[in-house]
Short mmCIF file of N, CA and C in Angstrom, two decimals:
data_model
loop_
_atom_site.label_atom_id
_atom_site.label_comp_id
_atom_site.label_asym_id
_atom_site.label_seq_id
_atom_site.Cartn_x
_atom_site.Cartn_y
_atom_site.Cartn_z
N MET A 1 80.42 104.37 83.81
CA MET A 1 81.31 104.37 82.67
C MET A 1 80.58 104.83 81.41
N THR A 2 79.29 104.54 81.37
CA THR A 2 78.52 104.94 80.19
C THR A 2 78.53 106.45 80.03
N ALA A 3 78.32 107.15 81.13
CA ALA A 3 78.30 108.62 81.07
C ALA A 3 79.66 109.14 80.62
N GLY A 4 80.73 108.55 81.11
CA GLY A 4 82.07 108.96 80.71
C GLY A 4 82.32 108.71 79.22
N ALA A 5 81.88 107.54 78.74
CA ALA A 5 82.05 107.22 77.32
C ALA A 5 81.25 108.19 76.46
N GLU A 6 80.05 108.54 76.91
CA GLU A 6 79.23 109.49 76.15
C GLU A 6 79.89 110.86 76.11
N ARG A 7 80.47 111.30 77.22
CA ARG A 7 81.16 112.60 77.24
C ARG A 7 82.37 112.58 76.30
N ILE A 8 83.10 111.47 76.29
CA ILE A 8 84.26 111.36 75.40
C ILE A 8 83.80 111.40 73.94
N ALA A 9 82.76 110.62 73.62
CA ALA A 9 82.25 110.60 72.24
C ALA A 9 81.77 111.98 71.82
N GLN A 10 81.08 112.66 72.71
CA GLN A 10 80.59 114.01 72.40
C GLN A 10 81.76 114.97 72.20
N ALA A 11 82.81 114.82 73.03
CA ALA A 11 83.96 115.73 72.94
C ALA A 11 84.69 115.59 71.61
N VAL A 12 84.66 114.40 71.02
CA VAL A 12 85.34 114.22 69.73
C VAL A 12 84.38 114.35 68.55
N GLY A 13 83.14 114.76 68.85
CA GLY A 13 82.17 115.04 67.80
C GLY A 13 81.42 113.84 67.28
N ASP A 14 81.41 112.74 68.01
CA ASP A 14 80.68 111.55 67.59
C ASP A 14 79.37 111.43 68.37
N ASP A 15 78.56 110.48 67.93
CA ASP A 15 77.27 110.26 68.59
C ASP A 15 77.37 109.13 69.61
N ARG A 16 76.21 108.73 70.11
CA ARG A 16 76.15 107.71 71.15
C ARG A 16 76.68 106.36 70.67
N SER A 17 76.60 106.09 69.35
CA SER A 17 77.11 104.81 68.86
C SER A 17 78.62 104.70 69.10
N ARG A 18 79.32 105.83 69.03
CA ARG A 18 80.77 105.83 69.32
C ARG A 18 80.99 105.50 70.78
N ALA A 19 80.14 106.00 71.67
CA ALA A 19 80.25 105.69 73.10
C ALA A 19 80.06 104.19 73.33
N ALA A 20 79.09 103.61 72.63
CA ALA A 20 78.84 102.17 72.78
C ALA A 20 80.05 101.37 72.29
N ARG A 21 80.64 101.78 71.16
CA ARG A 21 81.83 101.09 70.65
C ARG A 21 83.01 101.23 71.63
N LEU A 22 83.13 102.41 72.21
CA LEU A 22 84.20 102.64 73.18
C LEU A 22 84.04 101.71 74.39
N LEU A 23 82.82 101.59 74.87
CA LEU A 23 82.56 100.68 76.00
C LEU A 23 82.85 99.24 75.61
N ALA A 24 82.45 98.83 74.41
CA ALA A 24 82.70 97.47 73.95
C ALA A 24 84.21 97.20 73.83
N GLU A 25 84.94 98.18 73.31
CA GLU A 25 86.40 98.02 73.18
C GLU A 25 87.05 97.93 74.56
N THR A 26 86.55 98.73 75.49
CA THR A 26 87.07 98.71 76.86
C THR A 26 86.82 97.35 77.49
N GLU A 27 85.62 96.81 77.31
CA GLU A 27 85.27 95.49 77.85
C GLU A 27 86.16 94.41 77.24
N ALA A 28 86.34 94.46 75.92
CA ALA A 28 87.18 93.46 75.25
C ALA A 28 88.62 93.53 75.74
N THR A 29 89.12 94.74 75.92
CA THR A 29 90.48 94.90 76.43
C THR A 29 90.59 94.33 77.84
N GLY A 30 89.61 94.63 78.67
CA GLY A 30 89.60 94.09 80.02
C GLY A 30 89.57 92.58 80.04
N GLN A 31 88.75 91.97 79.18
CA GLN A 31 88.69 90.52 79.12
C GLN A 31 90.01 89.91 78.68
N SER A 32 90.71 90.59 77.77
CA SER A 32 91.99 90.05 77.31
C SER A 32 93.07 90.16 78.39
N CYS A 33 92.82 90.97 79.39
CA CYS A 33 93.79 91.16 80.48
C CYS A 33 93.51 90.26 81.68
N ASP A 34 92.46 89.45 81.62
CA ASP A 34 92.14 88.57 82.73
C ASP A 34 93.31 87.66 83.05
N LEU A 35 93.63 87.54 84.31
CA LEU A 35 94.70 86.66 84.76
C LEU A 35 94.12 85.61 85.69
N THR A 36 94.59 84.41 85.55
CA THR A 36 94.17 83.33 86.43
C THR A 36 95.20 83.20 87.55
N PRO A 37 94.86 82.48 88.60
CA PRO A 37 95.85 82.24 89.66
C PRO A 37 97.13 81.59 89.11
N VAL A 38 96.99 80.74 88.10
CA VAL A 38 98.17 80.11 87.49
C VAL A 38 99.03 81.16 86.79
N ASP A 39 98.38 82.10 86.09
CA ASP A 39 99.11 83.18 85.43
C ASP A 39 99.94 83.98 86.43
N LEU A 40 99.42 84.11 87.63
CA LEU A 40 100.09 84.90 88.67
C LEU A 40 101.12 84.09 89.44
N GLY A 41 101.24 82.80 89.12
CA GLY A 41 102.22 81.96 89.79
C GLY A 41 101.79 81.46 91.15
N MET A 42 100.50 81.55 91.43
CA MET A 42 100.01 81.09 92.74
C MET A 42 100.12 79.57 92.80
N GLY A 43 100.44 79.06 93.98
CA GLY A 43 100.56 77.63 94.17
C GLY A 43 101.96 77.09 93.94
N ARG A 44 102.90 77.97 93.65
CA ARG A 44 104.29 77.53 93.51
C ARG A 44 105.19 78.60 94.12
N PRO A 45 106.40 78.21 94.52
CA PRO A 45 107.29 79.18 95.16
C PRO A 45 107.61 80.34 94.23
N GLN A 46 107.64 81.53 94.78
CA GLN A 46 108.01 82.74 94.03
C GLN A 46 109.23 83.33 94.72
N LEU A 47 110.36 83.16 94.10
CA LEU A 47 111.60 83.63 94.68
C LEU A 47 112.27 84.61 93.72
N PRO A 48 112.99 85.57 94.26
CA PRO A 48 113.67 86.53 93.38
C PRO A 48 114.81 85.85 92.63
N GLY A 49 115.14 86.38 91.49
CA GLY A 49 116.26 85.86 90.73
C GLY A 49 117.57 86.15 91.43
N ARG A 50 118.61 85.42 91.05
CA ARG A 50 119.93 85.59 91.68
C ARG A 50 120.41 87.03 91.61
N PHE A 51 120.19 87.67 90.46
CA PHE A 51 120.70 89.03 90.29
C PHE A 51 120.04 89.99 91.27
N VAL A 52 118.81 89.70 91.69
CA VAL A 52 118.09 90.58 92.62
C VAL A 52 118.74 90.54 94.00
N VAL A 53 119.17 89.36 94.43
CA VAL A 53 119.74 89.23 95.77
C VAL A 53 121.25 89.35 95.78
N GLY A 54 121.87 89.45 94.60
CA GLY A 54 123.31 89.65 94.53
C GLY A 54 124.13 88.38 94.46
N ALA A 55 123.48 87.24 94.19
CA ALA A 55 124.22 85.98 94.08
C ALA A 55 124.82 85.86 92.68
N GLY A 56 125.94 85.19 92.60
CA GLY A 56 126.59 84.95 91.31
C GLY A 56 125.91 83.82 90.55
N SER A 57 126.40 83.55 89.37
CA SER A 57 125.79 82.51 88.54
C SER A 57 126.42 81.14 88.76
N GLU A 58 127.53 81.07 89.48
CA GLU A 58 128.19 79.78 89.70
C GLU A 58 127.38 78.93 90.69
N PRO A 59 127.44 77.60 90.52
CA PRO A 59 126.67 76.70 91.40
C PRO A 59 127.01 76.93 92.88
N GLY A 60 126.01 76.98 93.70
CA GLY A 60 126.20 77.13 95.14
C GLY A 60 126.34 78.56 95.63
N SER A 61 126.41 79.53 94.71
CA SER A 61 126.63 80.91 95.15
C SER A 61 125.43 81.46 95.92
N ALA A 62 124.23 81.07 95.53
CA ALA A 62 123.04 81.55 96.25
C ALA A 62 123.03 81.01 97.68
N MET A 63 123.41 79.73 97.83
CA MET A 63 123.44 79.13 99.16
C MET A 63 124.53 79.77 100.02
N ARG A 64 125.70 80.02 99.43
CA ARG A 64 126.77 80.69 100.18
C ARG A 64 126.34 82.07 100.63
N LEU A 65 125.67 82.80 99.74
CA LEU A 65 125.21 84.14 100.08
C LEU A 65 124.19 84.08 101.21
N LEU A 66 123.27 83.12 101.15
CA LEU A 66 122.27 82.97 102.21
C LEU A 66 122.94 82.68 103.55
N ARG A 67 123.90 81.76 103.56
CA ARG A 67 124.62 81.44 104.81
C ARG A 67 125.33 82.68 105.35
N GLN A 68 125.98 83.42 104.45
CA GLN A 68 126.71 84.62 104.87
C GLN A 68 125.76 85.64 105.49
N ARG A 69 124.63 85.86 104.84
CA ARG A 69 123.68 86.85 105.37
C ARG A 69 123.08 86.40 106.69
N CYS A 70 122.84 85.11 106.84
CA CYS A 70 122.32 84.61 108.11
C CYS A 70 123.36 84.76 109.22
N ALA A 71 124.61 84.44 108.90
CA ALA A 71 125.69 84.60 109.89
C ALA A 71 125.84 86.06 110.29
N THR A 72 125.73 86.95 109.32
CA THR A 72 125.80 88.39 109.61
C THR A 72 124.65 88.80 110.51
N GLY A 73 123.48 88.21 110.28
CA GLY A 73 122.31 88.48 111.13
C GLY A 73 122.54 88.02 112.56
N LEU A 74 123.19 86.86 112.71
CA LEU A 74 123.50 86.38 114.06
C LEU A 74 124.41 87.37 114.78
N VAL A 75 125.40 87.87 114.07
CA VAL A 75 126.32 88.85 114.67
C VAL A 75 125.55 90.11 115.05
N ALA A 76 124.72 90.59 114.15
CA ALA A 76 123.95 91.82 114.40
C ALA A 76 123.04 91.69 115.61
N CYS A 77 122.56 90.47 115.85
CA CYS A 77 121.67 90.23 117.00
C CYS A 77 122.43 89.79 118.24
N GLY A 78 123.75 89.70 118.12
CA GLY A 78 124.56 89.27 119.26
C GLY A 78 124.43 87.79 119.55
N LEU A 79 124.02 87.01 118.56
CA LEU A 79 123.82 85.57 118.77
C LEU A 79 124.96 84.72 118.22
N ASN A 80 125.99 85.35 117.69
CA ASN A 80 127.09 84.60 117.10
C ASN A 80 127.88 83.81 118.13
N THR A 81 127.73 84.11 119.40
CA THR A 81 128.42 83.35 120.45
C THR A 81 127.46 82.39 121.16
N ASP A 82 126.21 82.39 120.75
CA ASP A 82 125.20 81.49 121.32
C ASP A 82 125.28 80.15 120.59
N GLY A 83 125.74 79.14 121.29
CA GLY A 83 125.94 77.82 120.67
C GLY A 83 124.68 77.27 120.02
N TYR A 84 123.54 77.44 120.70
CA TYR A 84 122.28 76.93 120.13
C TYR A 84 121.97 77.62 118.80
N ALA A 85 122.09 78.94 118.77
CA ALA A 85 121.77 79.69 117.56
C ALA A 85 122.70 79.30 116.42
N VAL A 86 123.98 79.14 116.71
CA VAL A 86 124.96 78.77 115.68
C VAL A 86 124.67 77.37 115.16
N ARG A 87 124.36 76.42 116.07
CA ARG A 87 124.03 75.05 115.64
C ARG A 87 122.73 75.03 114.83
N HIS A 88 121.77 75.82 115.28
CA HIS A 88 120.48 75.86 114.58
C HIS A 88 120.66 76.40 113.16
N LEU A 89 121.47 77.44 113.00
CA LEU A 89 121.75 77.97 111.67
C LEU A 89 122.42 76.90 110.80
N ALA A 90 123.35 76.16 111.38
CA ALA A 90 124.03 75.10 110.63
C ALA A 90 123.03 74.03 110.19
N GLU A 91 122.11 73.66 111.11
CA GLU A 91 121.09 72.66 110.77
C GLU A 91 120.18 73.16 109.66
N LEU A 92 119.75 74.40 109.75
CA LEU A 92 118.88 74.96 108.71
C LEU A 92 119.59 75.04 107.37
N SER A 93 120.86 75.39 107.40
CA SER A 93 121.65 75.44 106.17
C SER A 93 121.74 74.05 105.53
N THR A 94 121.89 73.03 106.37
CA THR A 94 121.94 71.66 105.87
C THR A 94 120.62 71.27 105.22
N VAL A 95 119.52 71.62 105.87
CA VAL A 95 118.20 71.31 105.32
C VAL A 95 118.02 72.00 103.97
N LEU A 96 118.34 73.27 103.90
CA LEU A 96 118.20 73.99 102.64
C LEU A 96 119.13 73.43 101.58
N GLY A 97 120.33 73.04 101.97
CA GLY A 97 121.25 72.43 101.02
C GLY A 97 120.73 71.10 100.51
N THR A 98 120.06 70.34 101.38
CA THR A 98 119.47 69.06 100.99
C THR A 98 118.35 69.27 99.98
N CYS A 99 117.62 70.37 100.14
CA CYS A 99 116.53 70.68 99.20
C CYS A 99 117.07 71.19 97.88
N ALA A 100 118.36 71.47 97.83
CA ALA A 100 119.02 71.92 96.60
C ALA A 100 118.30 73.10 95.97
N LEU A 101 118.18 74.17 96.72
CA LEU A 101 117.56 75.39 96.20
C LEU A 101 118.52 75.97 95.17
N GLN A 102 118.19 75.77 93.92
CA GLN A 102 119.08 76.20 92.84
C GLN A 102 118.28 76.83 91.72
N MET A 103 118.96 77.60 90.94
CA MET A 103 118.38 78.21 89.75
C MET A 103 118.10 77.13 88.72
N ALA A 104 116.97 77.23 88.05
CA ALA A 104 116.64 76.28 86.99
C ALA A 104 117.59 76.49 85.82
N PRO A 105 118.21 75.42 85.33
CA PRO A 105 119.14 75.57 84.21
C PRO A 105 118.43 76.17 83.00
N GLY A 106 118.96 77.25 82.48
CA GLY A 106 118.39 77.88 81.30
C GLY A 106 117.07 78.57 81.56
N GLY A 107 116.65 78.64 82.81
CA GLY A 107 115.36 79.23 83.12
C GLY A 107 115.44 80.73 83.27
N ALA A 108 114.30 81.35 83.45
CA ALA A 108 114.24 82.79 83.68
C ALA A 108 114.89 83.11 85.01
N GLU A 109 115.29 84.34 85.19
CA GLU A 109 115.97 84.75 86.41
C GLU A 109 115.19 84.46 87.67
N SER A 110 113.86 84.42 87.59
CA SER A 110 113.07 84.23 88.80
C SER A 110 112.62 82.80 88.98
N GLU A 111 113.07 81.87 88.14
CA GLU A 111 112.63 80.49 88.27
C GLU A 111 113.65 79.69 89.05
N TYR A 112 113.18 78.98 90.06
CA TYR A 112 114.02 78.11 90.87
C TYR A 112 113.44 76.71 90.85
N VAL A 113 114.26 75.78 91.16
CA VAL A 113 113.81 74.40 91.24
C VAL A 113 114.12 73.88 92.64
N TYR A 114 113.15 73.21 93.23
CA TYR A 114 113.37 72.52 94.50
C TYR A 114 113.53 71.04 94.17
N ALA A 115 114.71 70.54 94.28
CA ALA A 115 114.94 69.12 94.01
C ALA A 115 115.31 68.46 95.32
N LEU A 116 114.41 67.63 95.84
CA LEU A 116 114.69 66.98 97.11
C LEU A 116 115.76 65.92 96.90
N GLY A 117 116.82 66.03 97.69
CA GLY A 117 117.93 65.11 97.53
C GLY A 117 118.03 64.14 98.66
#
């Protein structure tokens, strides 16, 4: 990077001190861009906002959409007549409903709350 900074400084008619300042500014900018795992949301669920998946804003719309898409998947796989698969989907829907996967009130589009009920 030093060689590149020196070429840039020379191209604009400055001396090596300009190259050193450019490197220092680049380092400072890089340090200000440091992200921690917390900044990246690691350690907590990351789910798309309702608008991304096509769910409405009314309560329960995300869960209804999920059930509909799962049922459509069963049909696509030819499992809609398989009693075990249909019961299993119903059980999973109940579990997810119990966890109350809902949008955080007043939160950002991508924030969800898991409230165990």
